Amino acid sequence: MRKKITQYLLTIFLLFALSGGIAITALSQVTKDLNSLITLHKVEIIRQNLVINLQTVQTNLYTIGTSFGPDLDVIVDNVNSLDKAITSCTGCHHSAALTKKLTRLKKFTEKYKEALSAFITTTANPERVKRLQMATAEIGEMLLQSTREMAFITNQKLKEKSATALREVERIKWILLASLLGIMLTGCIIAVNLTSEILKPIRELSDAAREVASGNLGYTIDTSDTTEFGHLARVFNEMSLSLKESHERSMKYMMRLSGLYRLTLSFHMVTNEQDIIRELVFGVAEIIKAEKVLVFLYNKEKDRYFSAFPAYGFTDGDIENWSYEPSFINSIYLKSNKRSMIIHPEDRMAKQLLFRATGVRNLAVIWLKQKGVLTGFLLSINKEGEGFTEEDIRLLSIIANNFSVAMDNAQLYRDLHTQMQKLKDTQEQLVQAAKLAAIGELAANIAHEINNPLTSVLGYAELMREEEDIESIMRDLEIIESESLRARDIVQQLLEFSRKWPLKIGKVDVNRLLKDVMDLVSINIKNSGIDITTDFSDLPEINADANQLKQVFLNLINNAIQAMPEGGTLSLRTAKVDNSVIIEVSDTGTGIPDNVAQKIFEPFFTTKRDKGTGLGLPISYRIIKKHGGKIEVKSRVERGTTFRVILPVRMSSLQISP
Amino acid sequence: MKKVLAIAVLSCFVLLSLSTRTDADDMELLIGLIPEQNIFKQIERYKPLAAYLSERTGIRVRLTILSRYGDIIDRFVQRGLDGAFFGDLTGALAIEKLDIEPLVRPVNMNGSTYSYGYIIVRKDSGIRSVADMKGKVLAFVDRATVTGYLFPLSYFRSHGVANLEGYFSEYYFTGSHDSSVYAVLDGRADIGCIKNTIFNNLVSRDPTIKEEIRIIAKSPLMPESTLCLRRDLPEGIKKMIKEVLLTMDRDREGRRILAKLHAQRFIEASVEDFKPVYEMLKTLGEDIETYQYRVR
Amino acid sequence: MVLLSLLAGTVHAATKDKIVAGVVFSGDLPFYREIHEELVRELLEKGYDKRVRFIIQRPNPDALAWSNAIRKMIAYDASLIIVYGSGAARAALYESSSVPIIYAAVYEPERSGITGKNIRGVGYKVPVSSIIRYLRKTGEIKRIGVLYSDSEPSTRTQYMDVKNVCKNLSIDVVKIPIKRPREIGQRLRLMSYDSLLLTSSALINKYFPDYILVFRKKPVPLATIIKGLEEYSVITLSTDPRKQGAVLARNLIKFINNGEIGSIENTALLKNSLTFNMRLAIDLGLDIPVELLTESDRVIK
């Protein structure tokens, strides 16, 4: 207790020291403020001197019929002290306006000095001396002007600083008062603490009693006290512990039930079989408190019961390739009257079942059934304590039922997922079609594309009016011509794109058609280092517009050629699948990155900056769409691209026109 | 609080007035400076030297600027100066007309103890010799300088130009050395003259100047900034001052002050140093006693 | 010598017939007027005023107008053509008639291509380096815009000189060719520069004041090479038009006396005068270099 009192006194002393420190810092702050105030006053005096000096110098300048006498030294001193004053000012003020004024003042002073020097030292050329005199006087006037302006700011500053200093003193008064109050307060706190030190054991005991009453059974008082207080505490502790024990027993049942609930819940929260099995074995191990839990499931294909991963208390290696003949399991199943059971470890059946496990003390077999059919079983080994009870078997059977349902659900969920994926793929195709219909955006693009050449044309036309020589006029005309042609090309392509082509349907031999197209492009390929391979299957004639299809393949083949500027292989392949004809155009070119592949069917998207119009593929897309077909693209960067066109042999009569 | 403030302000006044009080009864030397381009910078450069001398000798040394080159001899007497830092021609004139003696002169940072004059033209003017200068415009500096007047005059004379008026279409005085260079650079004069130190200084600030200027001639070496003191000062005082100045490069403080003056150290000066000036005056047929250095 | 030939001139003056001299200005600038006034004054003083009849043309500063004016002179059977400035000088040279040409106020005639058997005159040189040097003393300069006209070859020479000077000073030179007056406003608005130099172009010097409002929107230090725009220009380094006029008079008298254009020597006046507009410099917030105060022949306050 004495030690404690010493500590308290020390604390009070430290507090005193602290508040003393605060007071000293605050006081030194005030002193600093006062110092800067004094400096300001000094500066103001210097400034006033400066104005007087400047006026003297200026008067001297104007009346200089004779020359500077001893006054020159005074002038030099004055101007130099003016300079110093300004330099010292720049060091302490920080308001932007003032700093700017000061910099200006300093600059002018420098100029004044230079001009004055030049005036004083120039010995010849009276005309120049006169000119210098005037210029110097001019700068001097400006200097005076600036100095007067500054007086206002300085006064302002002076007032501000005085006010700040006064405020600071006021503040310190409060700080001192506050620290005094603080010490008093601390004293009070210490007094209160000392009293509570004595009352503590009594309060502890009554607190503990309240604790137990409020339900915290088994709460004990930590004490090594040998007084009556200590004895009382020990008796209290015994009582509390026995209360706790009886409480715990009733809690155990509750725990099991809630464990079951928890496990069932988690079965339905996971969708993957392995996770369900994990939840099962770990849940059972937790609820039953078994050392090892293992599940076997019937494998339809292999017609055997295999251990399922994971298992509790086994490593994955332990249970690998652990399987049973169905006939063996069925014999046990029937022997058990199709009911889950406890088996003695020395039983023959148990030994057969557990040929891989050692040190088995007790064992329960729980059958897993789906819709009344045996699908597997669960082995629960070495329950903590006395072994399995009938109650455990009942609990495990309920869990087993829940497990079966969960497994069933997982299977269903997987099937659903596959279906969803298929649906999504179909939707993507639909989105593609919808995109092309977004004419609104298209219109903006068109306007932009055509506006560029038009602007050039207008610009050069205007320029031509001002040109004087025929050469420039001809050059401008050439540019106008080429820009107009560019505009016409864009318009023509657009017409092509937006036209509602009536399809001229006839019988088309696709292989024949491809050969025709190849004839058209073969000239372009010559000497370009591109090999051509064809793999044509026998195809039925299809119903289609031969000319429009030609345009599509021409477009695809041209794209393929342009994708292989360094040469490569162009492959054409045809095949018949079900009721469709498939045509593939592949290149070994640069390929299309994924982000680009999504856009290639959009109008005005082009990677051929200077050549393409960005309409080739969208047009192709529309033609194939009209034929009731599909166009797909598969590409790998630096490997090549394959366009696959799928056309129905017989067109459906219901074609949605785009 | 207001009281504290008042006391603070008051005490500050007292301090200020204390520091400006002068010791009138002590021995004092008044040394003149011949004005350079910027007299304010000049006096700031020389002040530490004066302080150093005061401290080491116990004699109060005060500096004063002498306005306008040509007035110097008159001013020296009028103002009761004890000495001054003289230039080439002013030094020669002062030695001749006043009772003074040369004491010390500085060694420049590059080790030279002299300066000299240039005659310059624009490189693209096509002027290469005096013969090319006929009918051109000539800019002198001032009649009271060797490098800016006497040297070019003697140079032209030795190259056969007897009469300036007849040979040049116009000549005038710029009044300062650097003005002479600018006049040539701008084409306001065809021929100019300048002291080498000032020319080098200009070139170091703007190297393009050197590329546009051609140097036609270089003058003999001339003494620079020589400190001369009245001959009738007590011998002991002169000796003490000389001793301090000659040895000031041996301590750190002294070297710092010398560096401000762009000097390595001081060396002893003598009347002999001014011989080239006298010679030049002689070749021009001017009598040092009657030489009219005032322009006007 | 000169005196002698002048005396000879006066003797002949009364006896010979009047010659017709066509005078073509490159533009109606005070600068050129001053040259011409000095020419007339000198002739009067030397007693030659009765020997010459002047036909004066002050065409708009463009190539077509100059050519027209020159052709008129040739059609009028002028004995010689006097041109002021490089624009008119080039136009006269291009007509390649046999009429002799005397020019005045042409910057660096040789380098600007104003040479030929039939053409003589007095030119001038203004050191562009000095203008740049003073401009740099008024503040930092990184991009100087140079306004010149391609149809006045001397102004192109001036542009080349600026480029040459700025090469070693890490100053970018912004080339601003002007063909028509309204381009002055357009270019001043569009180009980026932190200082400007107006070459001696008649077109630019005549029409610059019309676009002063555009210039004031982006005020920068401006320098000029010929007198006349001191009001707007911080630095003007110019040859003296009176001296040009005086030499021109001397050349003309020589021609009157012997009718030989070849007897006239090409000369160039190198002496310039410097004007500093201190008021403008202060308004622009420029540094006021003491060199400009001391060196300027005229300081505007």
mmCIF file with all atom_site columns, C-alpha atoms in Angstrom, chain A residues 499-621:
data_model
loop_
_atom_site.group_PDB
_atom_site.id
_atom_site.type_symbol
_atom_site.label_atom_id
_atom_site.label_alt_id
_atom_site.label_comp_id
_atom_site.label_asym_id
_atom_site.label_entity_id
_atom_site.label_seq_id
_atom_site.pdbx_PDB_ins_code
_atom_site.Cartn_x
_atom_site.Cartn_y
_atom_site.Cartn_z
_atom_site.occupancy
_atom_site.B_iso_or_equiv
_atom_site.pdbx_formal_charge
_atom_site.auth_seq_id
_atom_site.auth_comp_id
_atom_site.auth_asym_id
_atom_site.auth_atom_id
_atom_site.pdbx_PDB_model_num
ATOM 1   C CA . ARG A 1 499 ? -29.714 -1.695  -98.666  1.00 0.00 ? 499 ARG A CA 1
ATOM 2   C CA . LYS A 1 500 ? -32.578 -4.076  -98.174  1.00 0.00 ? 500 LYS A CA 1
ATOM 3   C CA . TRP A 1 501 ? -31.147 -6.641  -100.469 1.00 0.00 ? 501 TRP A CA 1
ATOM 4   C CA . PRO A 1 502 ? -33.807 -8.766  -101.989 1.00 0.00 ? 502 PRO A CA 1
ATOM 5   C CA . LEU A 1 503 ? -32.185 -12.141 -102.089 1.00 0.00 ? 503 LEU A CA 1
ATOM 6   C CA . LYS A 1 504 ? -32.080 -13.699 -105.533 1.00 0.00 ? 504 LYS A CA 1
ATOM 7   C CA . ILE A 1 505 ? -32.379 -17.273 -104.450 1.00 0.00 ? 505 ILE A CA 1
ATOM 8   C CA . GLY A 1 506 ? -31.153 -19.957 -106.748 1.00 0.00 ? 506 GLY A CA 1
ATOM 9   C CA . LYS A 1 507 ? -29.368 -23.282 -106.603 1.00 0.00 ? 507 LYS A CA 1
ATOM 10  C CA . VAL A 1 508 ? -25.775 -22.757 -105.588 1.00 0.00 ? 508 VAL A CA 1
ATOM 11  C CA . ASP A 1 509 ? -22.854 -25.156 -105.674 1.00 0.00 ? 509 ASP A CA 1
ATOM 12  C CA . VAL A 1 510 ? -20.757 -23.784 -102.827 1.00 0.00 ? 510 VAL A CA 1
ATOM 13  C CA . ASN A 1 511 ? -17.536 -25.544 -103.902 1.00 0.00 ? 511 ASN A CA 1
ATOM 14  C CA . ARG A 1 512 ? -17.900 -24.133 -107.411 1.00 0.00 ? 512 ARG A CA 1
ATOM 15  C CA . LEU A 1 513 ? -18.564 -20.674 -105.987 1.00 0.00 ? 513 LEU A CA 1
ATOM 16  C CA . LEU A 1 514 ? -15.447 -20.818 -103.783 1.00 0.00 ? 514 LEU A CA 1
ATOM 17  C CA . LYS A 1 515 ? -13.325 -21.779 -106.791 1.00 0.00 ? 515 LYS A CA 1
ATOM 18  C CA . ASP A 1 516 ? -14.680 -18.744 -108.674 1.00 0.00 ? 516 ASP A CA 1
ATOM 19  C CA . VAL A 1 517 ? -13.734 -16.482 -105.789 1.00 0.00 ? 517 VAL A CA 1
ATOM 20  C CA . MET A 1 518 ? -10.264 -18.023 -105.629 1.00 0.00 ? 518 MET A CA 1
ATOM 21  C CA . ASP A 1 519 ? -9.792  -17.249 -109.323 1.00 0.00 ? 519 ASP A CA 1
ATOM 22  C CA . LEU A 1 520 ? -10.609 -13.617 -108.570 1.00 0.00 ? 520 LEU A CA 1
ATOM 23  C CA . VAL A 1 521 ? -8.063  -13.244 -105.781 1.00 0.00 ? 521 VAL A CA 1
ATOM 24  C CA . SER A 1 522 ? -5.323  -15.509 -107.102 1.00 0.00 ? 522 SER A CA 1
ATOM 25  C CA . ILE A 1 523 ? -3.714  -12.577 -108.931 1.00 0.00 ? 523 ILE A CA 1
ATOM 26  C CA . ASN A 1 524 ? -3.340  -10.679 -105.698 1.00 0.00 ? 524 ASN A CA 1
ATOM 27  C CA . ILE A 1 525 ? -1.731  -13.636 -103.954 1.00 0.00 ? 525 ILE A CA 1
ATOM 28  C CA . LYS A 1 526 ? 0.919   -14.212 -106.574 1.00 0.00 ? 526 LYS A CA 1
ATOM 29  C CA . ASN A 1 527 ? 4.387   -13.551 -105.138 1.00 0.00 ? 527 ASN A CA 1
ATOM 30  C CA . SER A 1 528 ? 2.977   -12.736 -101.706 1.00 0.00 ? 528 SER A CA 1
ATOM 31  C CA . GLY A 1 529 ? 4.345   -15.935 -100.153 1.00 0.00 ? 529 GLY A CA 1
ATOM 32  C CA . ILE A 1 530 ? 0.889   -17.316 -99.361  1.00 0.00 ? 530 ILE A CA 1
ATOM 33  C CA . ASP A 1 531 ? 0.152   -21.031 -99.952  1.00 0.00 ? 531 ASP A CA 1
ATOM 34  C CA . ILE A 1 532 ? -3.405  -22.152 -100.536 1.00 0.00 ? 532 ILE A CA 1
ATOM 35  C CA . THR A 1 533 ? -4.800  -25.500 -99.382  1.00 0.00 ? 533 THR A CA 1
ATOM 36  C CA . THR A 1 534 ? -8.328  -26.628 -100.133 1.00 0.00 ? 534 THR A CA 1
ATOM 37  C CA . ASP A 1 535 ? -10.265 -29.481 -98.594  1.00 0.00 ? 535 ASP A CA 1
ATOM 38  C CA . PHE A 1 536 ? -13.668 -29.641 -100.300 1.00 0.00 ? 536 PHE A CA 1
ATOM 39  C CA . SER A 1 537 ? -16.218 -32.328 -99.363  1.00 0.00 ? 537 SER A CA 1
ATOM 40  C CA . ASP A 1 538 ? -19.113 -33.350 -101.594 1.00 0.00 ? 538 ASP A CA 1
ATOM 41  C CA . LEU A 1 539 ? -21.912 -30.891 -100.922 1.00 0.00 ? 539 LEU A CA 1
ATOM 42  C CA . PRO A 1 540 ? -25.536 -30.759 -101.919 1.00 0.00 ? 540 PRO A CA 1
ATOM 43  C CA . GLU A 1 541 ? -26.625 -27.647 -103.826 1.00 0.00 ? 541 GLU A CA 1
ATOM 44  C CA . ILE A 1 542 ? -28.090 -25.106 -101.456 1.00 0.00 ? 542 ILE A CA 1
ATOM 45  C CA . ASN A 1 543 ? -30.728 -22.386 -101.834 1.00 0.00 ? 543 ASN A CA 1
ATOM 46  C CA . ALA A 1 544 ? -28.907 -19.038 -101.747 1.00 0.00 ? 544 ALA A CA 1
ATOM 47  C CA . ASP A 1 545 ? -28.042 -15.779 -103.519 1.00 0.00 ? 545 ASP A CA 1
ATOM 48  C CA . ALA A 1 546 ? -24.825 -16.646 -105.354 1.00 0.00 ? 546 ALA A CA 1
ATOM 49  C CA . ASN A 1 547 ? -23.639 -13.062 -105.833 1.00 0.00 ? 547 ASN A CA 1
ATOM 50  C CA . GLN A 1 548 ? -24.060 -12.055 -102.224 1.00 0.00 ? 548 GLN A CA 1
ATOM 51  C CA . LEU A 1 549 ? -22.351 -15.221 -100.987 1.00 0.00 ? 549 LEU A CA 1
ATOM 52  C CA . LYS A 1 550 ? -19.504 -14.453 -103.361 1.00 0.00 ? 550 LYS A CA 1
ATOM 53  C CA . GLN A 1 551 ? -19.166 -11.064 -101.719 1.00 0.00 ? 551 GLN A CA 1
ATOM 54  C CA . VAL A 1 552 ? -18.956 -12.690 -98.287  1.00 0.00 ? 552 VAL A CA 1
ATOM 55  C CA . PHE A 1 553 ? -16.237 -15.142 -99.235  1.00 0.00 ? 553 PHE A CA 1
ATOM 56  C CA . LEU A 1 554 ? -14.327 -12.529 -101.191 1.00 0.00 ? 554 LEU A CA 1
ATOM 57  C CA . ASN A 1 555 ? -14.374 -10.406 -98.095  1.00 0.00 ? 555 ASN A CA 1
ATOM 58  C CA . LEU A 1 556 ? -13.273 -13.229 -95.764  1.00 0.00 ? 556 LEU A CA 1
ATOM 59  C CA . ILE A 1 557 ? -10.479 -14.346 -98.095  1.00 0.00 ? 557 ILE A CA 1
ATOM 60  C CA . ASN A 1 558 ? -9.239  -10.781 -98.567  1.00 0.00 ? 558 ASN A CA 1
ATOM 61  C CA . ASN A 1 559 ? -9.161  -10.291 -94.798  1.00 0.00 ? 559 ASN A CA 1
ATOM 62  C CA . ALA A 1 560 ? -7.191  -13.528 -94.465  1.00 0.00 ? 560 ALA A CA 1
ATOM 63  C CA . ILE A 1 561 ? -4.651  -12.375 -97.053  1.00 0.00 ? 561 ILE A CA 1
ATOM 64  C CA . GLN A 1 562 ? -4.257  -9.004  -95.386  1.00 0.00 ? 562 GLN A CA 1
ATOM 65  C CA . ALA A 1 563 ? -3.684  -10.739 -92.052  1.00 0.00 ? 563 ALA A CA 1
ATOM 66  C CA . MET A 1 564 ? -0.592  -12.439 -93.510  1.00 0.00 ? 564 MET A CA 1
ATOM 67  C CA . PRO A 1 565 ? 1.638   -9.644  -94.802  1.00 0.00 ? 565 PRO A CA 1
ATOM 68  C CA . GLU A 1 566 ? 4.700   -11.900 -94.290  1.00 0.00 ? 566 GLU A CA 1
ATOM 69  C CA . GLY A 1 567 ? 3.093   -14.881 -96.074  1.00 0.00 ? 567 GLY A CA 1
ATOM 70  C CA . GLY A 1 568 ? 1.512   -18.035 -94.656  1.00 0.00 ? 568 GLY A CA 1
ATOM 71  C CA . THR A 1 569 ? -1.144  -20.584 -95.475  1.00 0.00 ? 569 THR A CA 1
ATOM 72  C CA . LEU A 1 570 ? -4.717  -19.859 -96.514  1.00 0.00 ? 570 LEU A CA 1
ATOM 73  C CA . SER A 1 571 ? -6.976  -22.909 -96.003  1.00 0.00 ? 571 SER A CA 1
ATOM 74  C CA . LEU A 1 572 ? -10.470 -23.395 -97.397  1.00 0.00 ? 572 LEU A CA 1
ATOM 75  C CA . ARG A 1 573 ? -12.549 -26.289 -96.109  1.00 0.00 ? 573 ARG A CA 1
ATOM 76  C CA . THR A 1 574 ? -16.131 -27.305 -96.792  1.00 0.00 ? 574 THR A CA 1
ATOM 77  C CA . ALA A 1 575 ? -18.222 -29.990 -95.119  1.00 0.00 ? 575 ALA A CA 1
ATOM 78  C CA . LYS A 1 576 ? -21.799 -31.085 -94.676  1.00 0.00 ? 576 LYS A CA 1
ATOM 79  C CA . VAL A 1 577 ? -23.086 -31.535 -91.149  1.00 0.00 ? 577 VAL A CA 1
ATOM 80  C CA . ASP A 1 578 ? -26.720 -32.545 -90.598  1.00 0.00 ? 578 ASP A CA 1
ATOM 81  C CA . ASN A 1 579 ? -28.782 -30.119 -92.671  1.00 0.00 ? 579 ASN A CA 1
ATOM 82  C CA . SER A 1 580 ? -26.088 -27.477 -92.981  1.00 0.00 ? 580 SER A CA 1
ATOM 83  C CA . VAL A 1 581 ? -23.126 -26.719 -95.141  1.00 0.00 ? 581 VAL A CA 1
ATOM 84  C CA . ILE A 1 582 ? -20.015 -25.506 -93.350  1.00 0.00 ? 582 ILE A CA 1
ATOM 85  C CA . ILE A 1 583 ? -17.363 -23.364 -95.020  1.00 0.00 ? 583 ILE A CA 1
ATOM 86  C CA . GLU A 1 584 ? -14.152 -22.513 -93.155  1.00 0.00 ? 584 GLU A CA 1
ATOM 87  C CA . VAL A 1 585 ? -11.642 -19.834 -94.195  1.00 0.00 ? 585 VAL A CA 1
ATOM 88  C CA . SER A 1 586 ? -8.446  -20.017 -92.132  1.00 0.00 ? 586 SER A CA 1
ATOM 89  C CA . ASP A 1 587 ? -5.242  -18.072 -92.158  1.00 0.00 ? 587 ASP A CA 1
ATOM 90  C CA . THR A 1 588 ? -1.962  -18.386 -90.252  1.00 0.00 ? 588 THR A CA 1
ATOM 91  C CA . GLY A 1 589 ? -1.726  -14.660 -89.779  1.00 0.00 ? 589 GLY A CA 1
ATOM 92  C CA . THR A 1 590 ? -1.558  -12.213 -86.935  1.00 0.00 ? 590 THR A CA 1
ATOM 93  C CA . GLY A 1 591 ? -4.777  -13.328 -85.279  1.00 0.00 ? 591 GLY A CA 1
ATOM 94  C CA . ILE A 1 592 ? -7.322  -11.171 -83.479  1.00 0.00 ? 592 ILE A CA 1
ATOM 95  C CA . PRO A 1 593 ? -7.026  -10.338 -79.765  1.00 0.00 ? 593 PRO A CA 1
ATOM 96  C CA . ASP A 1 594 ? -10.096 -11.246 -77.679  1.00 0.00 ? 594 ASP A CA 1
ATOM 97  C CA . ASN A 1 595 ? -11.113 -7.650  -77.010  1.00 0.00 ? 595 ASN A CA 1
ATOM 98  C CA . VAL A 1 596 ? -11.086 -6.915  -80.727  1.00 0.00 ? 596 VAL A CA 1
ATOM 99  C CA . ALA A 1 597 ? -12.876 -10.152 -81.700  1.00 0.00 ? 597 ALA A CA 1
ATOM 100 C CA . GLN A 1 598 ? -16.022 -8.938  -79.942  1.00 0.00 ? 598 GLN A CA 1
ATOM 101 C CA . LYS A 1 599 ? -16.200 -5.847  -82.131  1.00 0.00 ? 599 LYS A CA 1
ATOM 102 C CA . ILE A 1 600 ? -15.292 -7.039  -85.594  1.00 0.00 ? 600 ILE A CA 1
ATOM 103 C CA . PHE A 1 601 ? -18.910 -7.362  -86.698  1.00 0.00 ? 601 PHE A CA 1
ATOM 104 C CA . GLU A 1 602 ? -19.747 -3.802  -85.610  1.00 0.00 ? 602 GLU A CA 1
ATOM 105 C CA . PRO A 1 603 ? -19.993 -1.258  -88.401  1.00 0.00 ? 603 PRO A CA 1
ATOM 106 C CA . PHE A 1 604 ? -17.045 1.113   -88.782  1.00 0.00 ? 604 PHE A CA 1
ATOM 107 C CA . PHE A 1 605 ? -14.796 -0.938  -86.610  1.00 0.00 ? 605 PHE A CA 1
ATOM 108 C CA . THR A 1 606 ? -11.570 -1.496  -88.468  1.00 0.00 ? 606 THR A CA 1
ATOM 109 C CA . THR A 1 607 ? -8.024  -2.485  -87.655  1.00 0.00 ? 607 THR A CA 1
ATOM 110 C CA . LYS A 1 608 ? -6.820  -1.508  -91.108  1.00 0.00 ? 608 LYS A CA 1
ATOM 111 C CA . ARG A 1 609 ? -6.494  2.124   -90.200  1.00 0.00 ? 609 ARG A CA 1
ATOM 112 C CA . ASP A 1 610 ? -5.846  3.458   -93.652  1.00 0.00 ? 610 ASP A CA 1
ATOM 113 C CA . LYS A 1 611 ? -7.444  0.880   -95.924  1.00 0.00 ? 611 LYS A CA 1
ATOM 114 C CA . GLY A 1 612 ? -10.603 -0.472  -94.351  1.00 0.00 ? 612 GLY A CA 1
ATOM 115 C CA . THR A 1 613 ? -13.979 1.147   -94.181  1.00 0.00 ? 613 THR A CA 1
ATOM 116 C CA . GLY A 1 614 ? -15.065 -1.004  -91.261  1.00 0.00 ? 614 GLY A CA 1
ATOM 117 C CA . LEU A 1 615 ? -18.038 -2.266  -93.181  1.00 0.00 ? 615 LEU A CA 1
ATOM 118 C CA . GLY A 1 616 ? -16.771 -5.530  -94.792  1.00 0.00 ? 616 GLY A CA 1
ATOM 119 C CA . LEU A 1 617 ? -17.478 -7.886  -91.929  1.00 0.00 ? 617 LEU A CA 1
ATOM 120 C CA . PRO A 1 618 ? -20.792 -6.293  -90.855  1.00 0.00 ? 618 PRO A CA 1
ATOM 121 C CA . ILE A 1 619 ? -22.047 -6.654  -94.433  1.00 0.00 ? 619 ILE A CA 1
ATOM 122 C CA . SER A 1 620 ? -20.929 -10.301 -94.522  1.00 0.00 ? 620 SER A CA 1
ATOM 123 C CA . TYR A 1 621 ? -22.606 -10.878 -91.204  1.00 0.00 ? 621 TYR A CA 1
#
